[in-house]
Short mmCIF file of C-alpha atoms in Angstrom, two decimals:
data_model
loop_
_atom_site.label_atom_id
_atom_site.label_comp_id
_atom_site.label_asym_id
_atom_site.label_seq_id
_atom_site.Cartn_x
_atom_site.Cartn_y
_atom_site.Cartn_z
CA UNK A 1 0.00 0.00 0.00
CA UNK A 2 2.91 2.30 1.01
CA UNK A 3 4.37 1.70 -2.29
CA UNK A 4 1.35 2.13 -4.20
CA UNK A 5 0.62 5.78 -2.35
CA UNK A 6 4.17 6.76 -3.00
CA UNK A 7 3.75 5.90 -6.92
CA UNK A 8 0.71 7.86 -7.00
CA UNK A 9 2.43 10.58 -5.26
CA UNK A 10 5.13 10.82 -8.10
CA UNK A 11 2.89 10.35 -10.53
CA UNK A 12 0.72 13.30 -9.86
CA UNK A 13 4.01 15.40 -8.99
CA UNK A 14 4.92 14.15 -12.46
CA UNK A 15 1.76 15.24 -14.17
CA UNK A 16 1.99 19.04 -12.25
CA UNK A 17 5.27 19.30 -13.77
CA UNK A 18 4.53 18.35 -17.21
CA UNK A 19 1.54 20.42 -17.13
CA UNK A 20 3.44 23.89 -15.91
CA UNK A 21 5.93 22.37 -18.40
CA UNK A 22 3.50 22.48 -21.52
CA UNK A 23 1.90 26.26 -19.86
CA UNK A 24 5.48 27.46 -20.03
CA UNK A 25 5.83 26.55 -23.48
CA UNK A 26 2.41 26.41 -25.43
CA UNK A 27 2.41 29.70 -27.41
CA UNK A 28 0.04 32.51 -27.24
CA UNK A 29 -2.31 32.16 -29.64
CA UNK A 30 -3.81 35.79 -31.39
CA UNK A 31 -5.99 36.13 -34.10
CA UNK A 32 -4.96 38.80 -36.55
CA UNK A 33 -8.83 40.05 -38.20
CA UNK A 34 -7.83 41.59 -41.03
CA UNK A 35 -10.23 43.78 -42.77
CA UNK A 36 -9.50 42.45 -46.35
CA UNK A 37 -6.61 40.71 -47.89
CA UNK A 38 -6.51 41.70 -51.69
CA UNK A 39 -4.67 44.86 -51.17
CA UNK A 40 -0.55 44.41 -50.85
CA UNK A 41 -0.86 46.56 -47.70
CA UNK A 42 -2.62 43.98 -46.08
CA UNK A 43 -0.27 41.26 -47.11
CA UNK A 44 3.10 43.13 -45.92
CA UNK A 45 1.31 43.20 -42.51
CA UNK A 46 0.79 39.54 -42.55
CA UNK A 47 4.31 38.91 -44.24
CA UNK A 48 5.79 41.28 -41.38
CA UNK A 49 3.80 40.05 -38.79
CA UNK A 50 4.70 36.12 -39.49
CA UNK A 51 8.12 37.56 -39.04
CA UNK A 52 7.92 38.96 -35.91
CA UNK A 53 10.72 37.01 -33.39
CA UNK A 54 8.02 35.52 -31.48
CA UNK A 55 6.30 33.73 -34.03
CA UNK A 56 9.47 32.69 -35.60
CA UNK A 57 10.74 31.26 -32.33
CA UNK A 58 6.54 29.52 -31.55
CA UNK A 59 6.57 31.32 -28.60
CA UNK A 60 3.76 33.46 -30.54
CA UNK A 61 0.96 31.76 -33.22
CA UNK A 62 -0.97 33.53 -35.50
CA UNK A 63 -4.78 32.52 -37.01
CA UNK A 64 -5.31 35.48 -39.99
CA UNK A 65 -8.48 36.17 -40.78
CA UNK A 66 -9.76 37.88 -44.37
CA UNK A 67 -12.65 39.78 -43.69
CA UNK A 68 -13.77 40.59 -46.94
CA UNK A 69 -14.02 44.16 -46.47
CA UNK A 70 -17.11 43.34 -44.34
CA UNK A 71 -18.06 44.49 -41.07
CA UNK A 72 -20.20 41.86 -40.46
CA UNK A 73 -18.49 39.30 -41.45
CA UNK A 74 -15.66 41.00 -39.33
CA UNK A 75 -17.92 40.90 -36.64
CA UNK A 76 -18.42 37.27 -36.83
CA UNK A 77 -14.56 36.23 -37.37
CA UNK A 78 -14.25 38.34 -33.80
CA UNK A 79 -16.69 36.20 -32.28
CA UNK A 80 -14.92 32.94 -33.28
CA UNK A 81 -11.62 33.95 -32.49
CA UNK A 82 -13.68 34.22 -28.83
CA UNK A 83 -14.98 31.01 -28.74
CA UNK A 84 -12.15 29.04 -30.08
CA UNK A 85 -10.52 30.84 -26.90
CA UNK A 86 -7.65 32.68 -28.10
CA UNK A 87 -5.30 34.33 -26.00
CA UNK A 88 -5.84 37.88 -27.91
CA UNK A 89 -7.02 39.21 -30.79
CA UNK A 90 -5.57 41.70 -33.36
CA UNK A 91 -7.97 44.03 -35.03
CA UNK A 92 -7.59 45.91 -38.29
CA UNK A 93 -11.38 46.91 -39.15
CA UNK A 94 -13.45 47.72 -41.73
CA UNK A 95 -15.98 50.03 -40.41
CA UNK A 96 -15.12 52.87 -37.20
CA UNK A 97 -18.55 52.11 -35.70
CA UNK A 98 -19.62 48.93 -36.53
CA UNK A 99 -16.83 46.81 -35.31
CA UNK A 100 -16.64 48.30 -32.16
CA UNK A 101 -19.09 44.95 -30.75
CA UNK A 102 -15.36 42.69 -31.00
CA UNK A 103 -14.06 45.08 -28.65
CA UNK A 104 -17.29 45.05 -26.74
CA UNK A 105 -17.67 41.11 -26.96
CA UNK A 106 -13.48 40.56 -26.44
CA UNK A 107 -13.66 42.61 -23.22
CA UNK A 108 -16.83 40.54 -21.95
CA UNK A 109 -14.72 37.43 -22.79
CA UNK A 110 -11.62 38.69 -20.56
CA UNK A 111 -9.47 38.48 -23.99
CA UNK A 112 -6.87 41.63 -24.93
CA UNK A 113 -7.48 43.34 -28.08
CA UNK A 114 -5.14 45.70 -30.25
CA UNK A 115 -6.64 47.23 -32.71
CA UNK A 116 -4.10 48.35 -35.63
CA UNK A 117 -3.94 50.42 -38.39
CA UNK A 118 -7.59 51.85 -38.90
CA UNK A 119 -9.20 52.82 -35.44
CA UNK A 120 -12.58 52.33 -33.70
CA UNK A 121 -15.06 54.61 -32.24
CA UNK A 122 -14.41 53.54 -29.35
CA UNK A 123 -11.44 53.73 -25.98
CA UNK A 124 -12.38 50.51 -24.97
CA UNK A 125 -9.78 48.26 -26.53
CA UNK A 126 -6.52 47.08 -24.82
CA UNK A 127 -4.50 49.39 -27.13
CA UNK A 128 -4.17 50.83 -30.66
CA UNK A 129 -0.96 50.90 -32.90
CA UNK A 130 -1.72 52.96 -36.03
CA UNK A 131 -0.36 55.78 -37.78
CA UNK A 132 -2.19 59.44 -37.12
CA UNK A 133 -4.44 59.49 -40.29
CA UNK A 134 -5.07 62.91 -40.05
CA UNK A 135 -1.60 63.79 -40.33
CA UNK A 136 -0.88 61.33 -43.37
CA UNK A 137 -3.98 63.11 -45.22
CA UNK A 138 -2.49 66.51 -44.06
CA UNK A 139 0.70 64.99 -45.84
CA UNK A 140 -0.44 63.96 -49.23
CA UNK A 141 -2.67 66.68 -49.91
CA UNK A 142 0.53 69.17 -48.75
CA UNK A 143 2.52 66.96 -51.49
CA UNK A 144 0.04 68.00 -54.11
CA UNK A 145 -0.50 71.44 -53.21
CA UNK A 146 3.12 72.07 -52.77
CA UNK A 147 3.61 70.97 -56.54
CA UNK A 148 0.48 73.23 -57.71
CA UNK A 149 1.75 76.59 -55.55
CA UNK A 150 -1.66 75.88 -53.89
CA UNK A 151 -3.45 76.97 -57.22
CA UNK A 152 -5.71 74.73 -59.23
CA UNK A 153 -8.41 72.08 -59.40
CA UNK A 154 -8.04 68.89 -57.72
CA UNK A 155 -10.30 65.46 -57.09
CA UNK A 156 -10.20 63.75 -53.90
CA UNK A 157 -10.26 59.46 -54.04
CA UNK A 158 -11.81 58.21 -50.70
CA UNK A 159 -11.65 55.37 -49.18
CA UNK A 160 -14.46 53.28 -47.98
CA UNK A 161 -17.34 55.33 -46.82
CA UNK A 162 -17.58 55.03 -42.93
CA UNK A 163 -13.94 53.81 -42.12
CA UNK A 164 -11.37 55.81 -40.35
CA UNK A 165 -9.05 55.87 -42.74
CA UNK A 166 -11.42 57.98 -45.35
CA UNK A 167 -13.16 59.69 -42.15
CA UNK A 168 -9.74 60.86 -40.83
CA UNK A 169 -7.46 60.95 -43.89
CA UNK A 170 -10.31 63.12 -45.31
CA UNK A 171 -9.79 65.48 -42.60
CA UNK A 172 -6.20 65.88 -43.07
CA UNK A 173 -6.43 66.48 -46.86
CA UNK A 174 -9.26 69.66 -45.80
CA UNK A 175 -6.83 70.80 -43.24
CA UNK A 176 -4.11 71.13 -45.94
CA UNK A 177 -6.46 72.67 -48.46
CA UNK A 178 -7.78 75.29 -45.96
CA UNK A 179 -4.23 76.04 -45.70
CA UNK A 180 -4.18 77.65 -49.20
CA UNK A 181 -5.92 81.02 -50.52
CA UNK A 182 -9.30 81.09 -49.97
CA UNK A 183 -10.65 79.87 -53.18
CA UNK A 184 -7.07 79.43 -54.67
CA UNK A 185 -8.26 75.36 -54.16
CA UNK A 186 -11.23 73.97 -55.99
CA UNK A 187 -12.02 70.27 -55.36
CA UNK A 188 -14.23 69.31 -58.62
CA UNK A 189 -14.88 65.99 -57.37
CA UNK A 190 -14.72 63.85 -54.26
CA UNK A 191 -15.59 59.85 -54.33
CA UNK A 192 -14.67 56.72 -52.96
CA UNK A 193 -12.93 54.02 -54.74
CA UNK A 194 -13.15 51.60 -51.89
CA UNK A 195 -9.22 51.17 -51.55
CA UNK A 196 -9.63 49.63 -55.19
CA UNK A 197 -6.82 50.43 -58.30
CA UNK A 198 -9.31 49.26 -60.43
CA UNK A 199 -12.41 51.25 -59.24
CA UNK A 200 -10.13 54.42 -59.17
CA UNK A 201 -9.27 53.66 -62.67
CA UNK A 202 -13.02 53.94 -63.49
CA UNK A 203 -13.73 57.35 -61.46
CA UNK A 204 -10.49 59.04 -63.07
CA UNK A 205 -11.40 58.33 -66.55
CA UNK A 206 -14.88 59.57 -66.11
CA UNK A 207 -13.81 62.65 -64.54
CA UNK A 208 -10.77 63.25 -66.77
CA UNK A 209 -13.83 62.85 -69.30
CA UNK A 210 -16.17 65.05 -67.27
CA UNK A 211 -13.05 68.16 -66.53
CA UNK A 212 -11.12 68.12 -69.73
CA UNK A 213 -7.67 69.62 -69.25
CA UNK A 214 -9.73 71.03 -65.71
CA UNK A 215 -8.19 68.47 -63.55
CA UNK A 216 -4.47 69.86 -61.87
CA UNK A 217 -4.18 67.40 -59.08
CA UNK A 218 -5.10 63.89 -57.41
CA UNK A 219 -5.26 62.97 -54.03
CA UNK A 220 -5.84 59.72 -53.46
CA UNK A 221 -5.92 58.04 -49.79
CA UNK A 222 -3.84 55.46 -50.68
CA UNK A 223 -1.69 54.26 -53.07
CA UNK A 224 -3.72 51.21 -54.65
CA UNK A 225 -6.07 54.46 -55.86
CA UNK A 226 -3.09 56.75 -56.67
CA UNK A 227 -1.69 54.32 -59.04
CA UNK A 228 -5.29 53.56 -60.64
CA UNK A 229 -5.20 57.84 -60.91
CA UNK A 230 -2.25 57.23 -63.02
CA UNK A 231 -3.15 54.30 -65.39
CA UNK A 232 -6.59 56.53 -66.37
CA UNK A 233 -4.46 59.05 -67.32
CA UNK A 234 -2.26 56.90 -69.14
CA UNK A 235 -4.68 55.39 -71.29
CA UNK A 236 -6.31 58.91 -71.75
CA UNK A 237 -3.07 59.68 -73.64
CA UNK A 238 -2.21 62.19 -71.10
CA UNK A 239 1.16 62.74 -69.63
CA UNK A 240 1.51 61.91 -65.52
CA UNK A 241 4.13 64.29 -65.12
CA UNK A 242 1.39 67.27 -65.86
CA UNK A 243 -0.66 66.35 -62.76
CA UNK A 244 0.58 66.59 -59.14
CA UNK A 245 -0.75 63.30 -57.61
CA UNK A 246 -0.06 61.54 -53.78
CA UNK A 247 -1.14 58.60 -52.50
CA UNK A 248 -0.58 56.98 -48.70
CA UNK A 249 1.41 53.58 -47.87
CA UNK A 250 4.65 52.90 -49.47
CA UNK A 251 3.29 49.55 -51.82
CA UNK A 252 5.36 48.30 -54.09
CA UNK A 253 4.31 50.29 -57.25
CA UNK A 254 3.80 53.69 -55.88
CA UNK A 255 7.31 53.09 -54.36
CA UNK A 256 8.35 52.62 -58.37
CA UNK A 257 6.31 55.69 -59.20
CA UNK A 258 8.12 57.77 -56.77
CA UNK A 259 10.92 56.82 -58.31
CA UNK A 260 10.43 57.86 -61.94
CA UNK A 261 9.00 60.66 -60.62
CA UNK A 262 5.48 60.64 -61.42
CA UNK A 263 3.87 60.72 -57.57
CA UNK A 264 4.33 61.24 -53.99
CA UNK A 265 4.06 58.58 -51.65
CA UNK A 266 3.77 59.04 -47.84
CA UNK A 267 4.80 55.48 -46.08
CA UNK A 268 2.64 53.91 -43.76
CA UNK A 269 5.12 51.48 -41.78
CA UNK A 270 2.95 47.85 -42.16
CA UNK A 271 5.81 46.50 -39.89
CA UNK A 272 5.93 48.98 -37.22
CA UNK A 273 1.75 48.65 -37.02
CA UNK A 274 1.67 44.62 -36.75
CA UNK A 275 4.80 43.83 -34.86
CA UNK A 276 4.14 46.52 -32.57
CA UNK A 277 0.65 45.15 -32.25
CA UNK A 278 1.92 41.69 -31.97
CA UNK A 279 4.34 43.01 -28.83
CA UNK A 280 1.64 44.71 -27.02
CA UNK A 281 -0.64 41.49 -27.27
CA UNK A 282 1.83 39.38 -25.78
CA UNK A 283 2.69 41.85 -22.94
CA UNK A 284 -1.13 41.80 -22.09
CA UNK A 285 -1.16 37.93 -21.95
CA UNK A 286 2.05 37.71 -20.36
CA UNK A 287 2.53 39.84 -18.11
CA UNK A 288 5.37 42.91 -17.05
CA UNK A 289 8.02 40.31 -17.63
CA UNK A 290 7.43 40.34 -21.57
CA UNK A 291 10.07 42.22 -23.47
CA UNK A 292 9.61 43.39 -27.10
CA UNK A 293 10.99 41.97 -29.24
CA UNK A 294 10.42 43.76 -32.68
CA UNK A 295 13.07 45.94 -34.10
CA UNK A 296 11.00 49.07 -34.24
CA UNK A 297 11.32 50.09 -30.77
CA UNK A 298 15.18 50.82 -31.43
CA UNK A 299 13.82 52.08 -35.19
CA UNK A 300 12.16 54.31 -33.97
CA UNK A 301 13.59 55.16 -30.48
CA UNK A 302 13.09 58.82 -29.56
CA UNK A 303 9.78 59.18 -31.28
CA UNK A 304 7.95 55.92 -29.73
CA UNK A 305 8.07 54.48 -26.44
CA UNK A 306 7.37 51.15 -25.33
CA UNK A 307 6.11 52.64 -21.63
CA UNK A 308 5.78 48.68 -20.71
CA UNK A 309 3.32 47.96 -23.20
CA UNK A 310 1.15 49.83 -21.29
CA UNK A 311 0.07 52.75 -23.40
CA UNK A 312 -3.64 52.81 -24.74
CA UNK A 313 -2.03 54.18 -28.09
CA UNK A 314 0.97 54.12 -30.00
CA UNK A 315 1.34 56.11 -32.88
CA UNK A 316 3.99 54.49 -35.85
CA UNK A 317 5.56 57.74 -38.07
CA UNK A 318 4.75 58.25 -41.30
CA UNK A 319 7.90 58.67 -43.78
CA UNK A 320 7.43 60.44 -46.98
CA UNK A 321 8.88 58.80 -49.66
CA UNK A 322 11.60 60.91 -51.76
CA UNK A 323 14.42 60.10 -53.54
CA UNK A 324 16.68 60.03 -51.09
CA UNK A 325 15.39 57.17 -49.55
CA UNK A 326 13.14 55.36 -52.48
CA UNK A 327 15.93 52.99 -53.09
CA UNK A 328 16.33 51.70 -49.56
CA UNK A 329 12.52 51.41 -49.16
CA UNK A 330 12.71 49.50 -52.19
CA UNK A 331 15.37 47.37 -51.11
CA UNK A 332 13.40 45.96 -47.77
CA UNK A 333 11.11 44.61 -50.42
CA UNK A 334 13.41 42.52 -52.19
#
C-alpha cells in the first residue's frame, strides 16, 4: 500500500510538472482580423507580422483572418476567435462604428485586443498601434498642393465610406487645403474608390472625361487608388508628369512611381503597425516580464516608447517617400 501511495504521489508530482511544463511553453495564440486581404498593404502586414521574433521562435501563433471588407463578417470572425478561446485578438477593421461589438464582446470574454492600423469609435480596446491618419492626409494633400503653388483644381479618391481611414485621412487632406488662398483650391470631385486600383481607374477616366484639361491634381488616400489615378491618365493619352498626384502607404508600385517621378508617396510602416501590435498582445497575456521583441522600438527610439506595453495608443511615423530614400525602401522589399 505504502508503495502504491508513494507511486501515485510521483505520478501526480509528475503530471503538475509536465503540465506547468506544456503552460510554459504552449504559445500565445492571437488572431490577426484583417479587414481584407486583396490589397498588398494587407499582405506586408501579414508577411511582417509572421516575421515577428516571437512567431518565428513559436513562442507566438498567428490565425489570420480575411474579412472581406465586411463588417459583419468582421464581426463574426471576432466572435470565433472568442470562442475558439484565443489568448488575444488583433484588429484591423473595416468600419469605425460597426466593429466596435469585437471590442465590446473581447472585453466581456476577458481576452486583450489591439486594434491596428484603422481605429474604432471607441477607448475601450486594450490598445491601438496605427499611424495618425489625419496627419498622413495633411501629408499627401501638402505633397500635391506644394507641386500646384496651392493653385488649381483637384479630385479627392476616398476610401471606404464610414472607415477611419477615409473619415480621418479626409480630414487631413481639408486641413491642408484650408491652408491655401481662400478659393485658390477647388475640389471638382470627391468619391470613394473603396481602396480599389481598379475602381479608381473607373472614377479618373470619367472625370478626366467630365473636366477636360480642368483636372491639376489627385489625391488619393492610398496608393492602390493613386496608381489607378495614373493608369486613367495613361490610357487617356495624357502625360503623368502634368498632374501633381499623392497617395498613402509605401506599396510596391507607388514606391516605383516615386521613383520615376510621377507621384508622392507618404509610407505607412505595415511593420511597425503589426509587430508593434503583436508586442503589445503578448505583454497583455504575459505579463510585465514580456520584453519586445520587434526591431522598431530601437527604429524608432526617440519618437515611440514602449512605456511597458502599457500605453492605450501608439502612434507608428509616417515617412514620406523621396528620392533620397526610395531605393532603400525598395530594397526591404526585395
Amino acid at each position: 500500500m505504502k508503495r502504491f501511495l508513494l507511486s501515485t504521489i510521483a505520478l501526480a508530482s509528475t503530471l503538475t510538472i509536465s503540465t506547468a511544463m506544456a503552460a510554459e511553453t504552449d504559445p500565445v495564440r492571437i488572431a490577426v482580423l484583417m479587414y481584407g486581404n486583396r490589397a498588398e498593404f494587407v499582405q506586408l502586414m501579414e508577411q511582417y507580422g509572421r516575421e515577428h521574433p516571437a512567431v518565428v521562435s513559436g513562442q507566438a501563433k498567428l490565425t489570420y483572418y480575411d474579412g472581406r471588407y465586411d463588417a459583419s463578417v468582421q464581426n463574426d470572425q471576432g466572435q470565433m476567435a472568442i470562442n475558439t478561446l484565443h489568448d488575444a485578438i488583433i484588429v484591423n477593421p473595416m468600419d469605425y462604428e460597426a466593429n466596435i461589438d469585437i471590442v465590446t464582446n473581447a472585453n466581456d470574454a476577458g481576452i486583450p485586443v489591439i486594434v491596428t492600423n484603422a481605429r474604432l469609435n471607441t477607448d475601450q480596446m486594450t490598445s491601438e498601434v496605427v499611424s495618425d491618419d489625419v496627419e498622413g492626409g495633411y501629408l499627401e494633400a501638402k505633397a500635391v498642393l506644394g507641386q500646384l503653388e496651392c493653385a488649381g483644381n483637384v479630385v479627392i479618391i476616398e476610401g471606404p465610406k464610414g472607415g477611419s481611414g477615409e473619415i480621418q485621412r479626409g480630414q487631413g487632406n481639408e486641413k491642408a487645403i484650408a491652408e491655401c488662398p481662400e478659393g485658390a483650391v477647388a475640389v471638382l470631385e470627391r468619391q470613394t474608390a473603396n481602396w480599389s486600383r481598379a475602381e479608381a481607374l473607373d472614377l479618373m477616366q470619367n472625370w478626366l472625361s467630365s473636366h477636360p484639361d480642368q483636372i491639376d491634381g489627385v489625391i488619393a488616400q492610398n496608393d492602390e487608388m493613386a496608381l489607378g489615378a495614373i493608369e486613367a491618365i495613361r490610357a487617356a493619352g495624357l502625360e503623368v508628369n502634368d498632374f501633381a498626384i499623392a497617395g498613402i502607404d509605401g506599396v510596391t508600385d507607388a514606391l516605383r512611381a516615386v521613383k520615376a517621378g510621377e507621384m508622392t508617396s507618404v509610407l505607412q510602416d505595415a511593420r511597425g503597425q503589426i509587430q508593434g501590435s503583436i508586442d503589445v498582445a503578448l505583454r497583455a497575456v504575459l505579463g510585465e516580464s514580456y520584453e519586445p521583441q520587434s526591431i522598431i522600438w530601437d527604429q524608432y527610439a526617440g519618437d515611440l516608447d514602449w512605456a511597458d506595453g502599457q500605453s492605450a495608443r501608439y502612434d507608428i511615423p509616417w515617412t514620406v517617400v523621396t528620392e533620397d530614400n526610395v531605393d532603400d525602401l525598395l530594397a526591404d522589399r526585395q
